[in-house]
Short mmCIF file of C-alpha atoms and ligand atoms in Angstrom, two decimals:
data_model
loop_
_atom_site.label_atom_id
_atom_site.label_comp_id
_atom_site.label_asym_id
_atom_site.label_seq_id
_atom_site.Cartn_x
_atom_site.Cartn_y
_atom_site.Cartn_z
CA MET A 134 -32.05 49.13 -78.85
CA ILE A 135 -30.12 47.62 -75.91
CA VAL A 136 -31.55 48.07 -72.33
CA ASP A 137 -29.28 47.05 -69.43
CA VAL A 138 -30.98 46.75 -66.03
CA ILE A 139 -29.11 46.70 -62.86
CA THR A 140 -31.36 45.00 -60.00
CA ILE A 141 -31.25 42.64 -56.90
CA PHE A 142 -34.18 40.87 -58.36
CA PRO A 143 -33.48 39.93 -62.00
CA GLU A 144 -35.92 37.08 -61.76
CA MET A 145 -38.79 39.52 -61.43
CA PHE A 146 -38.33 40.38 -65.07
CA SER A 147 -38.79 36.99 -66.64
CA GLY A 148 -42.62 36.84 -66.96
CA PRO A 149 -43.51 40.35 -68.15
CA MET A 150 -40.40 40.85 -70.32
CA SER A 151 -40.87 37.62 -72.25
CA THR A 152 -44.52 37.84 -73.04
CA SER A 153 -46.57 39.56 -75.69
CA ILE A 154 -45.12 42.57 -77.56
CA VAL A 155 -42.01 42.98 -75.46
CA GLY A 156 -41.27 39.21 -75.66
CA SER A 157 -41.63 39.07 -79.46
CA ALA A 158 -39.54 42.46 -79.72
CA ARG A 159 -36.76 40.58 -78.04
CA GLU A 160 -37.11 37.51 -79.95
CA ARG A 161 -36.95 39.52 -83.22
CA GLY A 162 -33.79 41.12 -81.89
CA LEU A 163 -35.54 44.67 -81.87
CA LEU A 164 -34.85 45.05 -78.15
CA GLU A 165 -32.02 43.41 -76.33
CA LEU A 166 -32.69 43.33 -72.49
CA ARG A 167 -29.62 42.49 -70.35
CA LEU A 168 -30.21 41.81 -66.63
CA HIS A 169 -27.35 42.48 -64.23
CA ASP A 170 -27.65 41.21 -60.61
CA LEU A 171 -26.23 43.97 -58.33
CA ARG A 172 -25.11 41.30 -55.78
CA ASP A 173 -22.40 40.35 -58.30
CA HIS A 174 -20.79 43.81 -57.53
CA THR A 175 -20.74 43.30 -53.63
CA SER A 176 -17.40 42.09 -52.00
CA ASP A 177 -18.56 40.64 -48.64
CA ARG A 178 -19.56 37.09 -47.91
CA HIS A 179 -23.32 38.11 -47.39
CA ARG A 180 -23.32 40.02 -50.77
CA THR A 181 -24.72 43.02 -48.86
CA THR A 182 -26.36 45.88 -50.91
CA ASP A 183 -27.91 47.90 -48.04
CA ASP A 184 -27.01 49.57 -44.72
CA TYR A 185 -28.39 51.58 -41.97
CA PRO A 186 -29.06 55.29 -42.69
CA TYR A 187 -26.72 57.73 -41.23
CA GLY A 188 -28.61 60.05 -38.99
CA GLY A 189 -30.93 57.31 -38.07
CA GLY A 190 -34.56 56.75 -39.27
CA PRO A 191 -36.53 53.79 -40.45
CA GLY A 192 -35.50 51.32 -43.17
CA MET A 193 -32.35 50.65 -44.99
CA VAL A 194 -30.28 52.64 -47.71
CA MET A 195 -28.66 51.01 -50.75
CA LYS A 196 -24.94 51.25 -50.44
CA PRO A 197 -23.01 53.21 -52.92
CA GLU A 198 -20.22 50.84 -53.69
CA PRO A 199 -22.00 48.00 -55.36
CA LEU A 200 -24.26 50.48 -57.33
CA VAL A 201 -21.51 52.52 -58.67
CA ASP A 202 -19.32 49.44 -59.38
CA ALA A 203 -22.19 47.98 -61.35
CA ILE A 204 -22.98 51.15 -63.23
CA ARG A 205 -19.28 51.39 -64.35
CA ALA A 206 -19.04 47.75 -65.33
CA VAL A 207 -22.29 47.96 -67.38
CA ARG A 208 -21.31 51.17 -68.98
CA ASP A 209 -18.02 49.66 -70.06
CA LEU A 210 -19.85 46.73 -71.87
CA GLU A 211 -19.95 48.88 -74.95
CA PRO A 212 -17.61 51.41 -76.39
CA ASP A 213 -20.45 54.09 -76.91
CA GLU A 214 -21.84 56.13 -74.12
CA ALA A 215 -25.14 55.10 -72.71
CA PRO A 216 -27.21 57.26 -70.32
CA VAL A 217 -27.99 55.90 -67.03
CA ALA A 218 -31.44 56.32 -65.41
CA VAL A 219 -32.22 55.62 -61.86
CA LEU A 220 -35.82 54.65 -60.99
CA THR A 221 -36.91 56.44 -57.97
CA PRO A 222 -40.26 57.97 -56.60
CA SER A 223 -38.33 61.32 -56.51
CA GLY A 224 -37.33 61.31 -60.14
CA ARG A 225 -38.81 63.14 -63.19
CA THR A 226 -42.30 62.00 -63.93
CA PHE A 227 -42.39 59.43 -66.82
CA ASP A 228 -44.89 60.18 -69.53
CA GLN A 229 -45.35 59.55 -73.30
CA GLU A 230 -42.85 62.37 -74.40
CA PHE A 231 -40.29 60.98 -71.97
CA ALA A 232 -40.90 57.56 -73.44
CA ARG A 233 -40.45 58.75 -76.99
CA SER A 234 -37.10 60.48 -76.03
CA LEU A 235 -35.88 57.31 -74.52
CA GLY A 236 -37.02 55.38 -77.50
CA SER A 237 -34.75 57.32 -79.69
CA LEU A 238 -31.54 55.86 -77.81
CA ASP A 239 -29.49 53.12 -78.85
CA ARG A 240 -28.92 52.08 -75.47
CA LEU A 241 -30.32 52.92 -71.96
CA ILE A 242 -28.98 51.61 -68.40
CA LEU A 243 -31.82 51.35 -65.87
CA VAL A 244 -30.80 51.18 -62.19
CA CYS A 245 -33.51 49.79 -59.68
CA GLY A 246 -33.49 51.12 -56.35
CA ARG A 247 -34.86 49.10 -53.19
CA TYR A 248 -35.29 49.60 -49.68
CA GLU A 249 -36.01 53.06 -48.22
CA GLY A 250 -33.67 54.83 -50.62
CA ILE A 251 -30.37 55.07 -52.31
CA ASP A 252 -27.12 56.74 -51.09
CA GLU A 253 -27.17 60.25 -52.58
CA ARG A 254 -23.69 59.76 -53.95
CA VAL A 255 -24.94 57.22 -56.56
CA PHE A 256 -26.84 59.97 -58.30
CA ALA A 257 -23.54 61.61 -59.33
CA HIS A 258 -23.25 58.66 -61.73
CA ALA A 259 -26.58 58.87 -63.34
CA ASP A 260 -27.83 61.08 -66.21
CA MET A 261 -31.33 61.18 -65.17
CA THR A 262 -33.88 59.92 -62.59
CA ILE A 263 -37.31 58.43 -63.45
CA SER A 264 -40.51 58.13 -61.37
CA ILE A 265 -43.53 56.41 -62.92
CA GLY A 266 -45.95 58.39 -60.64
CA ASP A 267 -46.71 60.02 -57.32
CA TYR A 268 -46.83 56.65 -55.11
CA VAL A 269 -44.12 54.58 -53.53
CA LEU A 270 -43.58 51.02 -54.70
CA THR A 271 -41.33 48.49 -53.07
CA GLY A 272 -38.55 48.97 -55.65
CA GLY A 273 -37.64 50.21 -58.97
CA GLU A 274 -38.14 46.78 -60.83
CA LEU A 275 -41.88 47.41 -61.82
CA PRO A 276 -41.27 50.90 -62.71
CA ALA A 277 -38.21 49.69 -64.92
CA MET A 278 -40.55 47.26 -66.68
CA VAL A 279 -43.21 49.90 -67.12
CA VAL A 280 -40.46 52.04 -68.95
CA ILE A 281 -39.19 49.31 -70.99
CA ASP A 282 -42.78 48.26 -72.00
CA ALA A 283 -43.61 51.96 -72.96
CA VAL A 284 -40.37 52.44 -74.79
CA ALA A 285 -40.39 49.00 -76.65
CA ARG A 286 -43.70 49.58 -78.42
CA LEU A 287 -42.28 52.72 -79.82
CA LEU A 288 -39.37 51.09 -81.50
CA PRO A 289 -39.62 50.70 -85.37
CA GLY A 290 -41.14 47.54 -86.33
CA VAL A 291 -42.32 46.35 -82.85
CA LEU A 292 -45.89 47.25 -83.44
CA GLY A 293 -47.40 45.50 -86.50
CA ASP A 294 -49.30 48.69 -87.57
CA GLU A 295 -46.78 51.51 -87.59
CA ALA A 296 -49.64 53.95 -87.17
CA SER A 297 -50.90 52.50 -83.94
CA SER A 298 -48.34 54.00 -81.61
CA GLU A 299 -48.91 57.40 -83.36
CA ASP A 300 -52.76 57.40 -83.37
CA GLU A 301 -53.34 56.83 -79.63
CA SER A 302 -53.90 58.48 -76.13
CA PHE A 303 -51.39 61.21 -75.40
CA SER A 304 -49.81 61.48 -79.11
CA GLU A 305 -52.04 64.70 -79.57
CA GLY A 306 -51.94 65.55 -75.97
CA LEU A 307 -55.42 63.97 -75.77
CA LEU A 308 -56.87 60.76 -74.30
CA GLU A 309 -57.97 58.20 -77.03
CA TYR A 310 -61.26 58.27 -78.59
CA PRO A 311 -63.62 55.46 -77.61
CA GLN A 312 -63.32 52.29 -79.85
CA TYR A 313 -65.94 49.71 -80.88
CA THR A 314 -65.72 46.32 -82.55
CA ARG A 315 -68.30 43.83 -83.47
CA PRO A 316 -71.18 43.20 -82.73
CA ALA A 317 -72.83 46.42 -83.69
CA ILE A 318 -75.43 46.17 -80.88
CA TYR A 319 -74.27 44.83 -77.59
CA ASP A 320 -76.05 44.76 -74.40
CA GLY A 321 -78.74 47.19 -76.12
CA ILE A 322 -76.02 49.91 -76.77
CA SER A 323 -75.31 50.46 -80.49
CA VAL A 324 -72.09 51.47 -82.11
CA PRO A 325 -72.40 55.28 -83.20
CA ASP A 326 -73.82 55.37 -86.79
CA VAL A 327 -70.93 57.42 -88.06
CA LEU A 328 -68.41 54.68 -87.42
CA LEU A 329 -70.51 52.43 -89.83
CA SER A 330 -70.86 55.27 -92.56
CA GLY A 331 -67.59 54.57 -94.40
CA ASN A 332 -67.33 58.43 -94.37
CA HIS A 333 -63.64 58.79 -93.48
CA ALA A 334 -63.64 62.60 -92.89
CA ALA A 335 -66.83 62.35 -90.69
CA ILE A 336 -65.31 59.46 -88.70
CA ALA A 337 -61.99 61.58 -88.06
CA ALA A 338 -64.17 64.66 -86.87
CA TYR A 339 -66.16 62.36 -84.57
CA ARG A 340 -63.09 60.74 -83.06
CA ARG A 341 -61.51 64.09 -82.54
CA GLU A 342 -64.60 65.58 -80.86
CA GLU A 343 -64.78 62.45 -78.49
CA ALA A 344 -61.31 62.52 -77.69
CA ILE A 345 -61.55 66.29 -76.61
CA ARG A 346 -64.93 65.50 -74.68
CA LYS A 347 -63.33 62.50 -72.75
CA THR A 348 -60.12 64.27 -72.12
CA ALA A 349 -62.09 67.32 -70.63
CA ARG A 350 -64.25 65.11 -68.61
CA VAL A 351 -61.25 62.73 -67.18
CA ARG A 352 -58.07 64.61 -67.46
CA PRO A 353 -59.07 68.46 -67.60
CA ASP A 354 -55.24 69.23 -66.73
CA LEU A 355 -54.30 67.82 -70.12
CA ILE A 356 -56.73 70.22 -72.09
CA GLU A 357 -54.81 73.15 -70.85
CA SER A 358 -51.78 72.22 -72.86
CA ALA A 359 -53.42 70.40 -75.82
CA ARG A 360 -53.40 72.19 -79.17
CA LEU A 361 -57.03 73.07 -79.84
CA THR A 362 -58.98 75.36 -82.03
CA ASP A 363 -61.21 78.05 -80.45
CA ASP A 364 -64.22 75.80 -81.31
CA GLU A 365 -62.60 72.66 -79.84
CA ARG A 366 -61.81 74.69 -76.62
CA ARG A 367 -65.51 75.49 -76.35
CA LEU A 368 -66.36 72.01 -76.72
CA ALA A 369 -64.13 70.96 -73.89
CA CYS A 370 -65.52 73.69 -71.80
CA ASP A 371 -69.08 72.45 -72.46
CA ALA A 372 -68.03 68.87 -71.66
CA ARG A 373 -66.61 69.97 -68.44
CA LYS A 374 -69.68 72.04 -67.41
CA GLU A 375 -71.80 68.97 -68.01
CA ILE A 376 -69.79 67.14 -65.46
CA ASP A 377 -70.07 70.13 -62.98
CA ARG A 378 -73.79 70.04 -63.43
CA ASP A 379 -74.04 66.19 -62.54
N1 LIG B 465 -39.42 53.12 -56.90
C1 LIG B 465 -40.36 53.06 -55.84
N2 LIG B 465 -41.42 53.76 -56.20
C2 LIG B 465 -41.17 54.35 -57.61
C3 LIG B 465 -41.83 55.08 -58.46
N3 LIG B 465 -43.11 55.56 -58.29
N4 LIG B 465 -41.27 55.38 -59.56
C4 LIG B 465 -39.98 54.94 -59.88
N5 LIG B 465 -39.20 54.10 -59.05
C5 LIG B 465 -39.79 53.87 -57.84
#
């Protein structure tokens, strides 16, 4: 997959995007990350990318010309169409399903906003907007890296064990079950016996129950839309009641 990023801070990407799984995906050619400096698409001596907002108000607004010029230039790097996504707190909320849909693309162009906002006319040149959550960061660079990280680990061959991106939090609409490794007793707390039993069916049943309990306690909103049997829904209800009693 090729990901093009348009930003005024390409240097922000060097550490996180060269380390660990994303770094190795790039080294192995599974992910190609191309960083484009927005200032290369300015035409004035100061390489200006922002200006005062019409109508007044605090902060600066990103000018449309450099952004649209950059989007056009980056689009034209390849013959095939590539969707353009603008990172903005007013975008569509990013989640695992959104990550999966982006992961199926051959190419994606990410546009990082800065300052107080982006001139509205830029959005006519975008196919989608992405917000990584209901909070405001200083720019779209960290959100772009979050999106790249989440998408990269879903690309075929990126994770050693193909199953590990399947069998995890959110895949089933539930949080992940608790995990344990050695030692079997740590700090006086034992690993649940069932995990040492070698009984795969019992282990799977235990993990599913724990995932439901944990989701009901921590993210009851996810329980609503999770696919659960009647018994499982009762289990979720009981886990929720336990919290209300505490
Ligand atoms: N830019 C600033 N905050 C953001 C957010 N939460 N998501 C995406 N882009 C942003």
